[in-house]
PDB file of C-alpha atoms in Angstrom:
ATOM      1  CA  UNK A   1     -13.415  -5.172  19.493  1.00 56.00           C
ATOM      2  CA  UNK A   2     -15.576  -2.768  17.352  1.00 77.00           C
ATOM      3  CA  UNK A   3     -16.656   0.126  18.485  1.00 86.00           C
ATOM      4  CA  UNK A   4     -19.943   1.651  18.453  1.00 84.00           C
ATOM      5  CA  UNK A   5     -20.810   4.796  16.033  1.00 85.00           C
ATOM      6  CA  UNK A   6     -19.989   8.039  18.097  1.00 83.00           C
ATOM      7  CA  UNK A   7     -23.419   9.439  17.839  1.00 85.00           C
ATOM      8  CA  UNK A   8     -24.234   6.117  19.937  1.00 88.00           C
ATOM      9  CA  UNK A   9     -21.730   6.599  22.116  1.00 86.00           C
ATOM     10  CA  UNK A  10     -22.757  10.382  23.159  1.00 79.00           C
ATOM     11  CA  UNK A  11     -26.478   9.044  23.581  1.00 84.00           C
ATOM     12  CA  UNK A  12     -25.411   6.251  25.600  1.00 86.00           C
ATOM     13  CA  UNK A  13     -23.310   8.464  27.713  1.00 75.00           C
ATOM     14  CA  UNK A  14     -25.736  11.468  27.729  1.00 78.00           C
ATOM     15  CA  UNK A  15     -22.510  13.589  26.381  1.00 71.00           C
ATOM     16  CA  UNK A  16     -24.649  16.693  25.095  1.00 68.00           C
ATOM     17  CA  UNK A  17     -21.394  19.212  24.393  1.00 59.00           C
ATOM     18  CA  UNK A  18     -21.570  21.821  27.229  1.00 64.00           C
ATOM     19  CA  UNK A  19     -20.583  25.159  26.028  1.00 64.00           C
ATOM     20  CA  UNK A  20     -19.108  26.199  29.271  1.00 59.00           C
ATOM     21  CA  UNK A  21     -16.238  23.872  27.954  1.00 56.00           C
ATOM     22  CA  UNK A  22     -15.773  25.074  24.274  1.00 56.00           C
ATOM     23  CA  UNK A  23     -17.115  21.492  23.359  1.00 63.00           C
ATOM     24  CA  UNK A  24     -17.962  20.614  19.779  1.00 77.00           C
ATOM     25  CA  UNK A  25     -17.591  17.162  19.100  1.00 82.00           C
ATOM     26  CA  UNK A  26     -16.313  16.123  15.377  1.00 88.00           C
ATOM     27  CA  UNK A  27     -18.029  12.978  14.333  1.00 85.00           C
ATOM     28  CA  UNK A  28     -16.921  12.726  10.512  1.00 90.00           C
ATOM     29  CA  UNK A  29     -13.966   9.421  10.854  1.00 90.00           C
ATOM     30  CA  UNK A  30     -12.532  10.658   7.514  1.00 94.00           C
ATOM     31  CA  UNK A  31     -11.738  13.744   8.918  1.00 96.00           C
ATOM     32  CA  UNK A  32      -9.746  12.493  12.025  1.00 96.00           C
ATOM     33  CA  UNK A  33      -7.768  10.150  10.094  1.00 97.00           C
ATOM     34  CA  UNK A  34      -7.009  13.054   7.858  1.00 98.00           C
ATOM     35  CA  UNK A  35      -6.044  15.104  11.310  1.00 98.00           C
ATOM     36  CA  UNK A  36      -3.644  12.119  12.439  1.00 98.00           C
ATOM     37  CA  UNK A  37      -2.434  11.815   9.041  1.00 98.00           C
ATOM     38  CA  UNK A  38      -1.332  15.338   8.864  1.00 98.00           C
ATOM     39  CA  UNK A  39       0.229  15.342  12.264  1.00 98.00           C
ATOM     40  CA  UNK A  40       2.696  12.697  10.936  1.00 98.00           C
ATOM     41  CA  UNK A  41       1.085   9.743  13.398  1.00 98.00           C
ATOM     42  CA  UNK A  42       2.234   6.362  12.541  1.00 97.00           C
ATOM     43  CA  UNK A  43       3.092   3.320  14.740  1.00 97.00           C
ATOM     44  CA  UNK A  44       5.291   3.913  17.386  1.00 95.00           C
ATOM     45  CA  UNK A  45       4.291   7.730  17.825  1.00 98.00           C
ATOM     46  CA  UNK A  46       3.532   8.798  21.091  1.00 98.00           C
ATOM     47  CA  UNK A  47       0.806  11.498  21.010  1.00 98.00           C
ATOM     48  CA  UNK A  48      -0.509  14.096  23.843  1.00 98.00           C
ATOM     49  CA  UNK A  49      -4.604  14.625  23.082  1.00 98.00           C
ATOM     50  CA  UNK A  50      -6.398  17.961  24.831  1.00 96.00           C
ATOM     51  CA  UNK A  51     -10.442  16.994  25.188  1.00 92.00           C
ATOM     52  CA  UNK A  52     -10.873  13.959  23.601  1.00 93.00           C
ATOM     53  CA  UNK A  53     -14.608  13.723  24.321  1.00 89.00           C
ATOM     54  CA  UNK A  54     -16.376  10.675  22.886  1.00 91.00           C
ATOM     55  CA  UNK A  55     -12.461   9.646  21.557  1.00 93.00           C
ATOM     56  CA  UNK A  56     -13.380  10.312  17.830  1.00 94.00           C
ATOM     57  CA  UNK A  57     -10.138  11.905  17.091  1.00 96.00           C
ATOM     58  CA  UNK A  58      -8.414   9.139  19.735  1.00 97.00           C
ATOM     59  CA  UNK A  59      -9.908   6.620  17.621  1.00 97.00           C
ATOM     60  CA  UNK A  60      -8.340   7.906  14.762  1.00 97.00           C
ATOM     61  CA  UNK A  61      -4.650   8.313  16.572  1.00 98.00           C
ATOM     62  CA  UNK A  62      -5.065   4.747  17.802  1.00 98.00           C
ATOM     63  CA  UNK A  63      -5.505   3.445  14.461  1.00 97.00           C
ATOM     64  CA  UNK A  64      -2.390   4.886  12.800  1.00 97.00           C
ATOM     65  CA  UNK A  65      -0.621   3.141  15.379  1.00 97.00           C
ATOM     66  CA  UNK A  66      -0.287   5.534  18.049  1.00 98.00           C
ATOM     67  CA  UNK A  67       0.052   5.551  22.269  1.00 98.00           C
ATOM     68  CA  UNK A  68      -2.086   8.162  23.244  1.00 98.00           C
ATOM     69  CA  UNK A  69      -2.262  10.286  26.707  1.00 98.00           C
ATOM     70  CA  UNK A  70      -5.222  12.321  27.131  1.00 97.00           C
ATOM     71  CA  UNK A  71      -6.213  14.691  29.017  1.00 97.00           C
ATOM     72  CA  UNK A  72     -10.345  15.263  29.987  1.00 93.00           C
ATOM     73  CA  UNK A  73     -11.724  18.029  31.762  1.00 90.00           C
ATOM     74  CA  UNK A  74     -15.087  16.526  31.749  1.00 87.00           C
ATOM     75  CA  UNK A  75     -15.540  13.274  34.136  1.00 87.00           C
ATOM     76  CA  UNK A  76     -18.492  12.511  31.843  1.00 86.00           C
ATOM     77  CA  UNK A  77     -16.251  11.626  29.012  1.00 88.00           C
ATOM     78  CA  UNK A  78     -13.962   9.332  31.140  1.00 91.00           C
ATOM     79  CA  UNK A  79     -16.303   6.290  31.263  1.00 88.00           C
ATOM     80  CA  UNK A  80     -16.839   6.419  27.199  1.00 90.00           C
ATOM     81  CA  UNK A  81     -13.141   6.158  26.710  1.00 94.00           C
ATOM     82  CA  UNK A  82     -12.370   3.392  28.892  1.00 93.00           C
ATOM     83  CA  UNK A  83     -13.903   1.632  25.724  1.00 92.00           C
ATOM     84  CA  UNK A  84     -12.121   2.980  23.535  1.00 95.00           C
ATOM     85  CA  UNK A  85      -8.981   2.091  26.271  1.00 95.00           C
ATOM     86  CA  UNK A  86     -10.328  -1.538  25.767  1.00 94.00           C
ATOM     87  CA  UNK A  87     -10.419  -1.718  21.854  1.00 94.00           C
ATOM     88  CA  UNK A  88      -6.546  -0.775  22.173  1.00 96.00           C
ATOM     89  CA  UNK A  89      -5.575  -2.314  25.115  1.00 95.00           C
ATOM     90  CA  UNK A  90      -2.434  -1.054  26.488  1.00 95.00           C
ATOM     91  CA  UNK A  91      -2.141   2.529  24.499  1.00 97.00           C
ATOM     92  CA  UNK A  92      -4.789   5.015  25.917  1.00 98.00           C
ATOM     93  CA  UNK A  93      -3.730   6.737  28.897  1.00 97.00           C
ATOM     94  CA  UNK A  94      -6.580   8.915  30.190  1.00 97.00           C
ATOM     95  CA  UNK A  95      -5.682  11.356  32.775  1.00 97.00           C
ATOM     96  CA  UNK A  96      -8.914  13.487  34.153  1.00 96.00           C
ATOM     97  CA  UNK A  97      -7.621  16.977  34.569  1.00 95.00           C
ATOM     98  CA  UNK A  98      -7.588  20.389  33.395  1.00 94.00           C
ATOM     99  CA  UNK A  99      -5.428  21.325  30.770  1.00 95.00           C
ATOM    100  CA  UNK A 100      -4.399  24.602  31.453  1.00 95.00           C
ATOM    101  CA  UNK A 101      -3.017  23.358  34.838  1.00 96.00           C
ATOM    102  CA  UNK A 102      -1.050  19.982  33.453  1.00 96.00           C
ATOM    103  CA  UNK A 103       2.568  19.935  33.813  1.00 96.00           C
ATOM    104  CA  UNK A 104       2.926  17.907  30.179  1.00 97.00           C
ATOM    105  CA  UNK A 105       6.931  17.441  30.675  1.00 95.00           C
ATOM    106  CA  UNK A 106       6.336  15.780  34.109  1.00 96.00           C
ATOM    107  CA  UNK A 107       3.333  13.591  32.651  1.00 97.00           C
ATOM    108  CA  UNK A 108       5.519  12.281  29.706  1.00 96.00           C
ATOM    109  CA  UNK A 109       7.908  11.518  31.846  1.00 94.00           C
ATOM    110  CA  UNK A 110      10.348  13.007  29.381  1.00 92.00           C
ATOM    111  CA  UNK A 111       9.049  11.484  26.296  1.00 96.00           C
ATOM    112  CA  UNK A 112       8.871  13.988  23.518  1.00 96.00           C
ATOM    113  CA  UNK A 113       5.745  13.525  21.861  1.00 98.00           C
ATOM    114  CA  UNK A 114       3.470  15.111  19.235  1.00 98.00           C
ATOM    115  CA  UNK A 115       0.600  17.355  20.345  1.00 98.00           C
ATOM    116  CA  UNK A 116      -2.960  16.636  18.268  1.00 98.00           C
ATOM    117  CA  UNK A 117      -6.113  17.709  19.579  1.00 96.00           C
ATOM    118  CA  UNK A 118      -9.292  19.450  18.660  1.00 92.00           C
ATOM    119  CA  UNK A 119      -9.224  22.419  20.906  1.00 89.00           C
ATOM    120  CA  UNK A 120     -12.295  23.456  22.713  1.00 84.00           C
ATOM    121  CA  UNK A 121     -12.416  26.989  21.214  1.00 84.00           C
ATOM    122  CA  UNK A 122     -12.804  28.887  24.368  1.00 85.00           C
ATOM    123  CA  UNK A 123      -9.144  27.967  25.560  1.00 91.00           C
ATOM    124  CA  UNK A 124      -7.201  27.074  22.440  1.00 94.00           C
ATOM    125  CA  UNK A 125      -5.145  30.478  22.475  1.00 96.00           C
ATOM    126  CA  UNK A 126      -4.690  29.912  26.109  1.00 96.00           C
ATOM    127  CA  UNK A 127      -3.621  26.667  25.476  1.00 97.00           C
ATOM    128  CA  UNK A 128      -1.086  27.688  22.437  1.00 97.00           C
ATOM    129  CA  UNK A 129       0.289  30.273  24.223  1.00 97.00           C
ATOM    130  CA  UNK A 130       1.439  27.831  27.018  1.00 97.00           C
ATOM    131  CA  UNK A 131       2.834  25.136  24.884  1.00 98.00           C
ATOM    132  CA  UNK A 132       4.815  28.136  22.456  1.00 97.00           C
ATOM    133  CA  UNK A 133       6.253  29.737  25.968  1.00 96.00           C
ATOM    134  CA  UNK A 134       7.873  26.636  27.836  1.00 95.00           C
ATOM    135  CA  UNK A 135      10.636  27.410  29.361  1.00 92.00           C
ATOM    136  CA  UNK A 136      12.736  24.614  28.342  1.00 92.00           C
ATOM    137  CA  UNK A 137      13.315  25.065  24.504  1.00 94.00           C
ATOM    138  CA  UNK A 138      13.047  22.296  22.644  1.00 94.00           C
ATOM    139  CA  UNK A 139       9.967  21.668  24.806  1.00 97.00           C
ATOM    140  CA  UNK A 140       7.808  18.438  25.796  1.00 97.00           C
ATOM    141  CA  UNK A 141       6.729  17.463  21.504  1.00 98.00           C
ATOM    142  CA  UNK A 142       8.455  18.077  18.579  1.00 97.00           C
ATOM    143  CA  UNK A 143       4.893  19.089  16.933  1.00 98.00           C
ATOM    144  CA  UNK A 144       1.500  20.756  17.555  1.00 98.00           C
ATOM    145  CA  UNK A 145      -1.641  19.654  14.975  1.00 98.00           C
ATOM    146  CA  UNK A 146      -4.686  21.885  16.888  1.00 98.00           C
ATOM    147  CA  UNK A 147      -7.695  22.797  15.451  1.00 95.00           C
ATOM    148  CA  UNK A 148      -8.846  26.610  15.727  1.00 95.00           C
ATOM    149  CA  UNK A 149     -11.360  28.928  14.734  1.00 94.00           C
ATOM    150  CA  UNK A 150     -10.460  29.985  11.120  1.00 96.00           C
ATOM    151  CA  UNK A 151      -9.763  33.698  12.510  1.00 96.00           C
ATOM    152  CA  UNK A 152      -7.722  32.330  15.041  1.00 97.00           C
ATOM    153  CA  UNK A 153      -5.781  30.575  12.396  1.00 98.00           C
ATOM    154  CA  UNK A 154      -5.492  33.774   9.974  1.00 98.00           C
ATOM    155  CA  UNK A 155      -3.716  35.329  12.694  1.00 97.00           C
ATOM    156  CA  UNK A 156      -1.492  32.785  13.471  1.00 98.00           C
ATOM    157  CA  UNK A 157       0.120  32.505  10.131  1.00 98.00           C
ATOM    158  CA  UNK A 158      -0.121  36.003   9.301  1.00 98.00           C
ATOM    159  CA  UNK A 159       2.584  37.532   7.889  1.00 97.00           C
ATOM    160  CA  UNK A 160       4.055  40.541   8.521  1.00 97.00           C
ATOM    161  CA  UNK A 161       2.133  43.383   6.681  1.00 95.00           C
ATOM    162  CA  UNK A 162      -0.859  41.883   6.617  1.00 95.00           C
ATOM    163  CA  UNK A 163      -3.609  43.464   9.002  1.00 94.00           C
ATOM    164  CA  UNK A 164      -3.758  40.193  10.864  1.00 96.00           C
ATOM    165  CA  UNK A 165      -0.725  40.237  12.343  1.00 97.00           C
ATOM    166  CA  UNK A 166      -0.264  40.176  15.908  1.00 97.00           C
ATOM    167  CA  UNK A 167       0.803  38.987  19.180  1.00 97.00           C
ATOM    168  CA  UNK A 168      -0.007  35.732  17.905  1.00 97.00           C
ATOM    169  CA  UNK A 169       1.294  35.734  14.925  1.00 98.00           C
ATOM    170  CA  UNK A 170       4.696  36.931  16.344  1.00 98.00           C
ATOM    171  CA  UNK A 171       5.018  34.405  19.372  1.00 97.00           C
ATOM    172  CA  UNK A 172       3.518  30.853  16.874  1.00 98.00           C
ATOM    173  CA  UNK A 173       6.482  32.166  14.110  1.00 98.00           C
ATOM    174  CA  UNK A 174       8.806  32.808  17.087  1.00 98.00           C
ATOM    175  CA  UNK A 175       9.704  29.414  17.647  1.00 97.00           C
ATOM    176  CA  UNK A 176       7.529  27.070  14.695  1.00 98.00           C
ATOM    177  CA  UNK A 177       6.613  26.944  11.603  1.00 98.00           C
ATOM    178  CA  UNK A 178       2.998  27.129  11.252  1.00 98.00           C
ATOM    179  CA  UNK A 179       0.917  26.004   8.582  1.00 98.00           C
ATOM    180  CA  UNK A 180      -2.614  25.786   7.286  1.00 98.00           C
ATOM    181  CA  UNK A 181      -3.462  21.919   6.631  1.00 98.00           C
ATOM    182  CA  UNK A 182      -7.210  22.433   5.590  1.00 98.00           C
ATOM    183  CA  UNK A 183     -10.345  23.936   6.639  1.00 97.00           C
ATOM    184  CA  UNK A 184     -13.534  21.926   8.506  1.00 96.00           C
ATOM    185  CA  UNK A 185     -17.282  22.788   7.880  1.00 94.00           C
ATOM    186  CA  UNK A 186     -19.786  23.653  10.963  1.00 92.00           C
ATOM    187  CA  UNK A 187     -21.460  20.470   9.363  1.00 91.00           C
ATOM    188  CA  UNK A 188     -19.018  18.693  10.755  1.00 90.00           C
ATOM    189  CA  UNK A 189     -19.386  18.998  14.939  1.00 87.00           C
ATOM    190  CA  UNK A 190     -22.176  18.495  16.904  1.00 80.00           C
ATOM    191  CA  UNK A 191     -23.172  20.866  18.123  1.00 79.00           C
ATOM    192  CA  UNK A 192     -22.853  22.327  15.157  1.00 85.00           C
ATOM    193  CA  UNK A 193     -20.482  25.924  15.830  1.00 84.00           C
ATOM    194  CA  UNK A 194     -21.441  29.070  13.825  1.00 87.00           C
ATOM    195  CA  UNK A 195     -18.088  29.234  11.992  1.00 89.00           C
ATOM    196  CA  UNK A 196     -15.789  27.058  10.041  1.00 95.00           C
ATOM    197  CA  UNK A 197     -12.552  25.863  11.967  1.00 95.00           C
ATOM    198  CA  UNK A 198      -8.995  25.890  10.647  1.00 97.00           C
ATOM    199  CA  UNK A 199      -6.401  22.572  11.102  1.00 98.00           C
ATOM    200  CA  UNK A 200      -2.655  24.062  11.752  1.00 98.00           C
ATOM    201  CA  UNK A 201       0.348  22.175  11.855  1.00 98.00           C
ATOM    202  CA  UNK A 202       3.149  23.890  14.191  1.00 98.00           C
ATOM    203  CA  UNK A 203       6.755  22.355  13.334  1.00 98.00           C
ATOM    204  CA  UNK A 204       9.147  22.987  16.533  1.00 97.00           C
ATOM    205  CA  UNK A 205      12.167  25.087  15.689  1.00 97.00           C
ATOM    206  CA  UNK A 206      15.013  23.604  17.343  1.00 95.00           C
ATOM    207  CA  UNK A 207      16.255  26.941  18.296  1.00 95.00           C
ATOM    208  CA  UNK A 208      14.259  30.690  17.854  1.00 96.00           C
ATOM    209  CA  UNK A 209      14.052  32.404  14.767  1.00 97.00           C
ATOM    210  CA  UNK A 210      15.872  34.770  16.547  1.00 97.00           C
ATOM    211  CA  UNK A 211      17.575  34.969  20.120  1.00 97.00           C
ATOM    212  CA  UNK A 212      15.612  36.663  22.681  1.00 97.00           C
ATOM    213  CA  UNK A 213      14.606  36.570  26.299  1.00 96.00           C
ATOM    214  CA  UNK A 214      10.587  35.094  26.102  1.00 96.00           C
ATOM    215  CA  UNK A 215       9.697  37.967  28.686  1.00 96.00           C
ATOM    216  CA  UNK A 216      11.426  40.874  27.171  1.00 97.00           C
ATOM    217  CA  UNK A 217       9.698  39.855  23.469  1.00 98.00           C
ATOM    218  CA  UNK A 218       6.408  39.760  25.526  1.00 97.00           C
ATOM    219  CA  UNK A 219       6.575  43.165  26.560  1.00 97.00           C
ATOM    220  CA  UNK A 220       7.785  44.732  23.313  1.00 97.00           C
ATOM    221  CA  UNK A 221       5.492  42.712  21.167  1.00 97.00           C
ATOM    222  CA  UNK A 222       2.757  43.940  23.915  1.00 96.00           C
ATOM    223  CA  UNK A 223       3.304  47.370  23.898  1.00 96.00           C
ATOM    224  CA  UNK A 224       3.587  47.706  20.208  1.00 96.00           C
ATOM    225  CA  UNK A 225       0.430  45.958  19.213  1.00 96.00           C
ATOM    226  CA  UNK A 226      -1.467  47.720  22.159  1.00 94.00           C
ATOM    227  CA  UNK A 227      -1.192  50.745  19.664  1.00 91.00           C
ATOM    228  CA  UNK A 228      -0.816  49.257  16.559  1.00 89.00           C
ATOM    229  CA  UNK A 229      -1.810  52.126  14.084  1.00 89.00           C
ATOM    230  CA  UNK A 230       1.000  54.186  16.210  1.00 93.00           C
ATOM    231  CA  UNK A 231       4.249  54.230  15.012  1.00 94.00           C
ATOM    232  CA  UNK A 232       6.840  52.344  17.676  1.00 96.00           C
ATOM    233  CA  UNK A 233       8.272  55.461  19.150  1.00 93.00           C
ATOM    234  CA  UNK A 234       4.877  56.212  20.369  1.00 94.00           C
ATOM    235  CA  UNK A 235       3.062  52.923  20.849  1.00 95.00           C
ATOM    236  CA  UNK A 236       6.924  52.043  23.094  1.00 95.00           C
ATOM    237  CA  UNK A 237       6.548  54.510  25.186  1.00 92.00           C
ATOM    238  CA  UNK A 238       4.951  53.172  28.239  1.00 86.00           C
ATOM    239  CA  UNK A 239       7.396  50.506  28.795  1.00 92.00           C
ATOM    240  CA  UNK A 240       9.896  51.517  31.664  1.00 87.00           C
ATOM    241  CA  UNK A 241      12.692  52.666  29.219  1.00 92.00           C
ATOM    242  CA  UNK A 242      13.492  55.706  26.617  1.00 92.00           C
ATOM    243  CA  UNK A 243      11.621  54.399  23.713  1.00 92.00           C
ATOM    244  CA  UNK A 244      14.142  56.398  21.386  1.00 93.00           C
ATOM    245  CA  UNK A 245      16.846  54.753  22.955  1.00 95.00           C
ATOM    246  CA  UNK A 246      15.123  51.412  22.844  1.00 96.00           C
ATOM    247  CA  UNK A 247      14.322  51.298  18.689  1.00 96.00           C
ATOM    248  CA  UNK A 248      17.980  52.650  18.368  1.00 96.00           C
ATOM    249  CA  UNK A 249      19.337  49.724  19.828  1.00 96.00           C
ATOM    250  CA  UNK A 250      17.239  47.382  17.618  1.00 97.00           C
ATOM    251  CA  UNK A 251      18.302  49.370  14.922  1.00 97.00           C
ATOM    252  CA  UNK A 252      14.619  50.150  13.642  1.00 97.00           C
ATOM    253  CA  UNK A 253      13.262  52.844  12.020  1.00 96.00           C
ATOM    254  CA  UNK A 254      11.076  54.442  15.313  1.00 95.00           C
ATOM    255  CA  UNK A 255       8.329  55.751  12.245  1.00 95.00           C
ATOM    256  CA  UNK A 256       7.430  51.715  11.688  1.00 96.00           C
ATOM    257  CA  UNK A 257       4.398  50.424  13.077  1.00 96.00           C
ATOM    258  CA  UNK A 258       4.009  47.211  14.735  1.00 97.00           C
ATOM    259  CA  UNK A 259       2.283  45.279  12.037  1.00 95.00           C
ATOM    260  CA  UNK A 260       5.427  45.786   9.161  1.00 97.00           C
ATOM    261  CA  UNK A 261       7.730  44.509  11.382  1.00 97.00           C
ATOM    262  CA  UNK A 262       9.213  41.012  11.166  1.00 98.00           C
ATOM    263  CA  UNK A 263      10.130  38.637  13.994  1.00 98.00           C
ATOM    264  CA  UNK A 264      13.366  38.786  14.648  1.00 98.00           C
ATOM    265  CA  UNK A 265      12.843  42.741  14.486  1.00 98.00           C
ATOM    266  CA  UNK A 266      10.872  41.987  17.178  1.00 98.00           C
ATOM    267  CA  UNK A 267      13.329  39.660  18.933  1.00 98.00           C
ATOM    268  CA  UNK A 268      16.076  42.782  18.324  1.00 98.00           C
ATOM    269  CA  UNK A 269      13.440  45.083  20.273  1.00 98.00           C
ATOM    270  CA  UNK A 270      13.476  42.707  23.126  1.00 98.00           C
ATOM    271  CA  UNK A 271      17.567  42.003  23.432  1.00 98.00           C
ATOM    272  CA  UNK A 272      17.397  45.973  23.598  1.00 97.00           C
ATOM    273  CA  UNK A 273      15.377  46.303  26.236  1.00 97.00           C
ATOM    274  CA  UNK A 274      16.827  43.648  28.177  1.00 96.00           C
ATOM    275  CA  UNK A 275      20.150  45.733  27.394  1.00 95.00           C
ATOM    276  CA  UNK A 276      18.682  48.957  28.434  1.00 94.00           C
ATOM    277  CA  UNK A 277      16.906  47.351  31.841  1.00 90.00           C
ATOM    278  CA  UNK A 278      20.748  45.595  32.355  1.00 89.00           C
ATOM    279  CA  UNK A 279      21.884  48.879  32.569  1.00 81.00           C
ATOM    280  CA  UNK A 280      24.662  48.978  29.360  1.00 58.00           C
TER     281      UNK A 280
END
């Protein structure tokens, strides 16, 4: 079965991108395939898609050879990709629900699969943040490929020293690898978006960078990024604990700021304060 051109399809299915949802469609095929390609999608992959829309990037995972479950927020996509369902009978699985409120592990049914999607930009950091703090480590896919806003994706794989280095940066390094696949023109989307947007590829660590409890690293990471341009026995201060005492027992120097520091200083930060609140 061939499918119709995706500008067709949106017209058909009156699928004008709402903003309310972060929607920009991508419409260029080459540049899908090029998504699936660098997500590592081949036959046999099993792939969880966030907002497949019109199914142009679905399309693309479907003809590597994938079995696709996606997840749509907005019922007017749902009837557009049951044709897309019927072009590759058998291996879309379209599930209409929010995103942010999916339990992914319980919908793969403990299959481990690889996470591709074109984010809508107004919950991708929302989204990220979710995936990078499951509380089973190794979670639900052994890989994210998610399109950002380039900023977004500066700060992501920002290294330490570098002014955009943040929360972000700290918890995507945490437990992945990230890494910069290519770059996508406004041209690109309809609607067309006012900036250009980023493709990163997240490889799961099997096991942190360093050890740490996920809430303790929140709150140090937190605090000391709150107050970045203070150094850590200042910008620490407000956390329930002697901040002296707390950068001791990480074994930092308390004149650093937040932004030099590297990740599994951060992680040290955190196993001290989780010492400190234990009471040793």
């Amino acid at each position: 079965m061939s499918l119709p051109p995706l500008r067709d399809v949106i017209a058909r299915y009156g699928l004008a991108a709402k903003k309310s949802l972060g929607q920009n469609f991508l419409l260029d095929l080459n540049l899908t395939a090029r998504i699936a390609r660098g997500a590592g999608v081949g036959p046999g992959s099993v792939v969880y898609e966030v907002g497949p829309g019109p199914g142009g990037l679905t399309r693309a995972l479907l003809e590597a050879g994938a079995t696709v479950i996606a997840v749509e927020k907005d019922d007017r996509c749902i009837e557009a990709l049951a044709e897309v369902d019927a072009a590759w009978p058998g291996r879309l699985t379209v599930v209409p629900a929010d995103a942010l409120k999916v339990d992914e592990a319980e919908l793969l049914g403990g299959t481990k699969a690889l996470v591709v999607a074109n984010l809508p930009y107004n919950v991708s950091t929302v989204l990220l943040a979710k995936w990078l703090s499951q509380p089973v480590w190794p979670p639900f896919f052994t890989s994210l490929t998610l399109m950002f806003q380039r900023e977004v994706a500066d700060r992501i794989t920002a290294a330490p020293g570098n002014k955009e280095f943040g929360r972000l940066s700290v918890l995507s390094q945490w437990r992945s690898v990230p890494r910069r696949l290519f770059d996508i023109p406004p041209s690109a989307f309809v609607p067309q978006p006012k900036i250009t947007s980023t493709v990163v590829h997240f490889t799961v660590l099997p096991e942190p960078v360093a050890p740490s409890e996920l809430r303790d690293l929140k709150t140090v990471v937190d605090a000391a990024f709150n107050q970045r341009r203070k150094m850590l026995r200042s910008s620490l201060k407000g956390i329930g604990v002697d901040s002296e005492k707390l950068i001791e027992g990480a074994g930092i120097d308390p004149t650093r700021r937040a932004e030099v520091l590297s990740v599994a200083q951060f992680c040290a930060l955190a196993r001290s304060l989780n010492r400190l609140r234990a009471g040793d």
